[in-house]
Coordinates of C-alpha atoms in Angstrom, one line a residue:
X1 CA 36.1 -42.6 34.7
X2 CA 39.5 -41.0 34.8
X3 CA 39.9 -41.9 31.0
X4 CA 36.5 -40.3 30.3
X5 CA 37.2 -36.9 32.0
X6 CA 40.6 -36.5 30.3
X7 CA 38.7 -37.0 26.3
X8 CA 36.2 -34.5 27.8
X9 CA 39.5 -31.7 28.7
X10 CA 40.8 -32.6 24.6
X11 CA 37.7 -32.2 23.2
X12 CA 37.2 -28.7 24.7
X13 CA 40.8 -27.6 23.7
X14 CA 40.7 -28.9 20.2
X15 CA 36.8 -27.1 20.1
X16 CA 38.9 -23.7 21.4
X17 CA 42.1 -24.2 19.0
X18 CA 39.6 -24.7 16.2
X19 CA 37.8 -21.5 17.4
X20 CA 41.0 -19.8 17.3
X21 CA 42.3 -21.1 13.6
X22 CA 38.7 -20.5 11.9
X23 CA 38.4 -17.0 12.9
X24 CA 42.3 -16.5 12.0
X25 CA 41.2 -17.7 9.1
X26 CA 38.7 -15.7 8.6
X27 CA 41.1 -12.7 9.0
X28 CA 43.6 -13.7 6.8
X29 CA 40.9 -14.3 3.8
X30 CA 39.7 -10.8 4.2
X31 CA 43.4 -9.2 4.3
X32 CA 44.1 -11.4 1.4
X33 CA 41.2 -9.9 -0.7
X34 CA 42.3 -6.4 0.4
X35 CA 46.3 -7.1 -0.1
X36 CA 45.2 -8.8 -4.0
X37 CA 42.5 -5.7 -4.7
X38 CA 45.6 -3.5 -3.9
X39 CA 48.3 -5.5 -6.0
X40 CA 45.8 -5.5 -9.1
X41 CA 45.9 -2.2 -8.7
X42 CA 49.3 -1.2 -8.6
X43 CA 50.3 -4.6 -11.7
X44 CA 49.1 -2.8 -14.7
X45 CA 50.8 0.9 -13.8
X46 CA 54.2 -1.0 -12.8
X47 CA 54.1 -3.0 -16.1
X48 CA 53.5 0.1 -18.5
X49 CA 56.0 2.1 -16.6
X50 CA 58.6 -0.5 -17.5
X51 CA 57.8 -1.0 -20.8
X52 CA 57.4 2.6 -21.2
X53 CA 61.0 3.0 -20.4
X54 CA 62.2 -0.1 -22.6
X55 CA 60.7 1.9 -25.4
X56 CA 62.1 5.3 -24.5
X57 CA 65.3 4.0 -24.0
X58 CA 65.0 2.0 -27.3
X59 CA 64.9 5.7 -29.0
X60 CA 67.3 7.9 -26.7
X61 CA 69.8 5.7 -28.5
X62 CA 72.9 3.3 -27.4
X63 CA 74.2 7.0 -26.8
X64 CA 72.1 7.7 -23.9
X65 CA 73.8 6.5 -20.5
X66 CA 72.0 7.0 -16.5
X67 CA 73.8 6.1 -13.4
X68 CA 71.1 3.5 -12.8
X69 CA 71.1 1.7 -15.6
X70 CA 75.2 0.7 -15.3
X71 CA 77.5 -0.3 -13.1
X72 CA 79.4 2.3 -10.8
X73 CA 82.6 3.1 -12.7
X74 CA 84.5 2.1 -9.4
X75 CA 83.8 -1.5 -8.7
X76 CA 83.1 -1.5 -4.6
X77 CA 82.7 -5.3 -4.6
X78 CA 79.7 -4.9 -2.3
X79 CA 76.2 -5.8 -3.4
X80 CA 73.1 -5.1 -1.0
X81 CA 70.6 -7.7 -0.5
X82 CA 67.2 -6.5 1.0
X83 CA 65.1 -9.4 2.2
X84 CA 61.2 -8.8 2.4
X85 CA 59.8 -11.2 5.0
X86 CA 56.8 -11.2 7.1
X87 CA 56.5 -9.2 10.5
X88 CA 54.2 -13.0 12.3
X89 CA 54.5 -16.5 11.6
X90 CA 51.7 -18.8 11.1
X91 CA 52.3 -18.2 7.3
X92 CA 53.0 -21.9 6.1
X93 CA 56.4 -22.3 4.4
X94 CA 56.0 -17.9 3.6
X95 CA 59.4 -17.1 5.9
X96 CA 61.4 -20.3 5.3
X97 CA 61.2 -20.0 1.4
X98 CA 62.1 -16.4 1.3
X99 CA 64.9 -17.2 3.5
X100 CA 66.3 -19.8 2.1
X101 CA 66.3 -18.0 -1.1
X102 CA 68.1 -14.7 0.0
X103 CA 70.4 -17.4 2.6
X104 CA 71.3 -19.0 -1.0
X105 CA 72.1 -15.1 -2.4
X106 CA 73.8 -14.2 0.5
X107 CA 76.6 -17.1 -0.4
X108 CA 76.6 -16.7 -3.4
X109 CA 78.0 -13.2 -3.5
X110 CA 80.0 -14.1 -0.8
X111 CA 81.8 -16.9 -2.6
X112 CA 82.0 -14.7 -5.9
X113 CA 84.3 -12.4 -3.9
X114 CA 81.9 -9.8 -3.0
X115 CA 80.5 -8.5 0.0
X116 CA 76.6 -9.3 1.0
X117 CA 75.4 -6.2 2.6
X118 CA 72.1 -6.7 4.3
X119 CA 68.9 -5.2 4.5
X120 CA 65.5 -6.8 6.1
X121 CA 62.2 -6.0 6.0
X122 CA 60.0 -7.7 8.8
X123 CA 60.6 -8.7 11.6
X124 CA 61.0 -12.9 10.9
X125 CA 63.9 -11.4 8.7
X126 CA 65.9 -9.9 11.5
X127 CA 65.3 -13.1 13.8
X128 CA 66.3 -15.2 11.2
X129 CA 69.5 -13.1 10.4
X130 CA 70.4 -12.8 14.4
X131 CA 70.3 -16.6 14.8
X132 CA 72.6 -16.8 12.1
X133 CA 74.9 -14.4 13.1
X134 CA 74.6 -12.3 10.1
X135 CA 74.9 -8.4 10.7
X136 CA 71.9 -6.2 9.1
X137 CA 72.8 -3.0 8.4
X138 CA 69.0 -1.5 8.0
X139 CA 65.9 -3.0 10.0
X140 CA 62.5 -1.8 8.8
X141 CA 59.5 -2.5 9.5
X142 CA 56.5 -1.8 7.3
X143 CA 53.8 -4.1 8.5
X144 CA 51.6 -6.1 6.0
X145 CA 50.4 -2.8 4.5
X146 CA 53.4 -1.0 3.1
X147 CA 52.7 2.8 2.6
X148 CA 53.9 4.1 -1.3
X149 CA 55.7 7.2 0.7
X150 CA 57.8 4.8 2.8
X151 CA 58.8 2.5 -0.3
X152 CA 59.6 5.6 -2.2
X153 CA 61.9 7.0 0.9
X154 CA 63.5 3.4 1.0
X155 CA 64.0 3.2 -3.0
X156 CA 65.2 7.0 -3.3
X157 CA 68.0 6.4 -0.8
X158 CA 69.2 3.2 -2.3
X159 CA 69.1 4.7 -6.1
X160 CA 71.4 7.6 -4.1
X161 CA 73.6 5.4 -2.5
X162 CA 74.3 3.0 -5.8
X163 CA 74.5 6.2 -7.6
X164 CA 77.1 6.7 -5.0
X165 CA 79.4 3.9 -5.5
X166 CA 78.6 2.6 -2.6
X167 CA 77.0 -0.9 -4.3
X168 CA 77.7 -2.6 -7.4
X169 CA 73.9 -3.6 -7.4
X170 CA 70.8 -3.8 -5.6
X171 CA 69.0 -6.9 -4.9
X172 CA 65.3 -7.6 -3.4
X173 CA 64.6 -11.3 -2.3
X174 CA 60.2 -11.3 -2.1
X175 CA 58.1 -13.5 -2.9
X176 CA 56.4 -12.8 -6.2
X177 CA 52.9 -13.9 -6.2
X178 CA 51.5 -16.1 -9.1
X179 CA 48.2 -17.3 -7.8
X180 CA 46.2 -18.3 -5.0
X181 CA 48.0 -21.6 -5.4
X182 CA 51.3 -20.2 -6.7
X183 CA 54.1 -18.3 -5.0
X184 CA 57.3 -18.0 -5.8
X185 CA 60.4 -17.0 -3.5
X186 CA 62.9 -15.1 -6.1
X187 CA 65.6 -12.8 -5.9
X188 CA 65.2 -9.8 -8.0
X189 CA 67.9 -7.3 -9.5
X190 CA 66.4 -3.6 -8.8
X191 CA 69.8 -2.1 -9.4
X192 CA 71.2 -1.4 -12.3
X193 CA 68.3 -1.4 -14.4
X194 CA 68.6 -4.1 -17.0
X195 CA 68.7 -3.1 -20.8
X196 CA 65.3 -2.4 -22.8
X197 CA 64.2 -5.3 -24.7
X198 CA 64.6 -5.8 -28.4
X199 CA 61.7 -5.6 -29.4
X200 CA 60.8 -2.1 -27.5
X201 CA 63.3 -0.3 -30.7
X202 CA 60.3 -1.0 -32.8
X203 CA 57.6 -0.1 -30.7
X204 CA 59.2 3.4 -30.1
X205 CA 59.1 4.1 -33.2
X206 CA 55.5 4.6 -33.3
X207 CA 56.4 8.0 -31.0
X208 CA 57.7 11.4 -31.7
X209 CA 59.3 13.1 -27.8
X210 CA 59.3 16.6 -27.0
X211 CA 62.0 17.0 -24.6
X212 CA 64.1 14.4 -26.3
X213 CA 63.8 10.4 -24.7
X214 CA 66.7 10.8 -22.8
X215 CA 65.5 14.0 -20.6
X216 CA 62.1 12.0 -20.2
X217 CA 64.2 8.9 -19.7
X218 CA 65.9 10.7 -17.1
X219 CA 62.8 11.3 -15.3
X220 CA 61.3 7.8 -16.2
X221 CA 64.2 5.7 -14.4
X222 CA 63.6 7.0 -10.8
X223 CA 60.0 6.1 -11.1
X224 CA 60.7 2.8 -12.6
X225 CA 62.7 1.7 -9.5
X226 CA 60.3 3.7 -7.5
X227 CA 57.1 0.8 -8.7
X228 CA 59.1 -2.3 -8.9
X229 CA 59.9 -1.9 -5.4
X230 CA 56.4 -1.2 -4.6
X231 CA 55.1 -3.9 -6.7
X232 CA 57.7 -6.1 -5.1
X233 CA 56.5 -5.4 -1.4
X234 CA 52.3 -5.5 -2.5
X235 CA 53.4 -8.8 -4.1
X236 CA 55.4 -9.9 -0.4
X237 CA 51.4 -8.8 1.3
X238 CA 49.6 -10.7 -0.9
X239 CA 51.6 -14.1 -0.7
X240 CA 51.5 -13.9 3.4
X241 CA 48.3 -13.6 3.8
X242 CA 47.1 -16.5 1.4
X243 CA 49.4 -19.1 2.7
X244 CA 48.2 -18.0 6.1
X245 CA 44.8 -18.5 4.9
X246 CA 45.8 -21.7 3.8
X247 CA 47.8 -22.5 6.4
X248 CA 45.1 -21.7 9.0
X249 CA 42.1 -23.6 6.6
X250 CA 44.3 -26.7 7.1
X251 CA 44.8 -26.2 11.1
X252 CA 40.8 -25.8 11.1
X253 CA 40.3 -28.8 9.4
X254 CA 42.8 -31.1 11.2
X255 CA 41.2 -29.4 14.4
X256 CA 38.0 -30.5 13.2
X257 CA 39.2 -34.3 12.5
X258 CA 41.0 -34.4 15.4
X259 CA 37.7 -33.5 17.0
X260 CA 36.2 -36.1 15.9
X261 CA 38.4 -39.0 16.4
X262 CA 38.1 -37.6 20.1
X263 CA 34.2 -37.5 20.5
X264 CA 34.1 -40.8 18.6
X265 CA 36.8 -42.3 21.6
X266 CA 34.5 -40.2 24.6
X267 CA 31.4 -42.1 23.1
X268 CA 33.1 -45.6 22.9
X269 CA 34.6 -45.3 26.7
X270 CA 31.2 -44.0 28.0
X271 CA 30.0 -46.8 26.5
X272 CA 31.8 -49.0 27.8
X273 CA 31.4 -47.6 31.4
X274 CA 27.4 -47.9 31.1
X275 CA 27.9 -51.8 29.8
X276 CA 30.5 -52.0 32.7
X277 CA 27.5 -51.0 35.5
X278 CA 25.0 -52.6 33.3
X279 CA 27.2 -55.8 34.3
X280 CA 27.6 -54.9 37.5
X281 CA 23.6 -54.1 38.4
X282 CA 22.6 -57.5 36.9
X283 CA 25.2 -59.4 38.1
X284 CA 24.2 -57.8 41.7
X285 CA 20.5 -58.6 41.2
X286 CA 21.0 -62.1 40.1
X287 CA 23.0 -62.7 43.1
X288 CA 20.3 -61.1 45.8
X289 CA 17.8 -63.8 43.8

């Protein structure tokens, strides 16, 4: 009886943890669809934007120079590392990729000679940095929605402080979404902006600038920074929520087999305490007999 009661308790608390991951689920699916809609969106404007400026800088000429597309001319031997994370857990292997990744960066730098200055973005970031001891010099906190003014605040100040001197480059660990069966924890150089391809010199030919390429060049750059780290966060959304969704799918289901094996136990013991009295009744009739 005892036995009996006890299945009865699991089988309500796997029914409620079920509950619980099927409609987190559910939530994660539609923020997913929202966070992708909102990526596709912003993909094909950050890709023309940077080809745009591999072509313009491709006719401005090896002449043309921009403080964000070189080193400072006084080497600080610091580079910053901002880490993109997620602000909950319940995201699969989401926070433990991306950290391992910018934990691999981090030592890296550090064992080129260079200091690791650090940056986060969510809150699993700055947890993960205060268990390791690790001192964070900016905390922010954009949610799983990041606004295009408070990207653009964060990117402008960085362009001004490597402008600066202050960093010998800029470098955002996200994870860059592929598919919904692909993501990929990277680390990505924002700053200084790498060289135009070779093949952009022919493709600028096709144009004819008025101002000259490198005063719209000059305009281009900030912009360019500007979308990659926007692209870069929107990417960060969309890989969080799908491997929650997954994440949460597979909870459901192993809820739901777990279930299962449970009722299919209840039904066996109750079984077996109705042939038990079954027994008993006959046993106690054939005796009064």
């Amino acid at each position: 009886m005892a036995q009996i009661r006890e299945l009865k308790k699991r089988m309500v608390a796997v029914r409620t943890i079920q509950r619980i991951t099927k409609t987190m689920q559910m939530i994660a699916t539609a923020k997913f669809t929202a966070s992708l809609v909102r990526s596709k969106a912003t993909r094909p404007y950050t890709d023309r934007i940077r080809g745009l400026v591999g072509e313009v800088a491709a006719a401005a000429g090896s002449d043309f120079s921009h403080p964000l597309m070189s080193a400072p001319a006084t080497v600080a031997k610091r580079e910053l590392v901002l880490v993109i994370a997620s602000d909950r857990g319940l995201c699969g292997a989401y926070n433990g990729n991306v950290l391992r990744k910018a934990n691999i960066a981090i030592k890296a730098l550090n064992a080129s000679g260079k200091q690791a200055v650090i940056e986060t973005a969510g809150k699993k970031a700055i947890a993960f940095f205060r268990f390791a001891k690790l001192e964070v010099a900016e905390k922010h906190i954009f949610g799983d929605k990041p606004q295009f003014a408070q990207v653009e605040a964060l990117a402008k100040r960085l362009m001004e402080e490597f402008s600066q001197g202050k960093y010998d480059a800029v470098h955002v660990v996200y994870t860059r979404f592929v598919s919904s069966s692909k993501q990929v924890a990277e680390s990505m150089q924002l700053l200084p902006l790498a060289a135009p391809a070779a093949g952009a010199a022919v493709a600028s030919s096709n144009y004819e600038f008025s101002p000259s390429g490198a005063e719209i060049l000059a305009d281009l750059l900030p912009k360019s920074v500007v979308v990659s780290l926007f692209q870069a966060f929107n990417d960060a959304a969309v890989s969080e929520h799908v491997m929650r969704m997954v994440s949460m799918k597979a909870a459901t289901d192993n809820a739901a087999g777990l279930g299962r094996t449970i009722r299919r136990n209840f039904n066996r013991a109750r079984q077996a305490r109705i042939t038990t009295e079954l027994t008993e009744i006959v046993s106690g009739a054939a005796a009064l007999e």
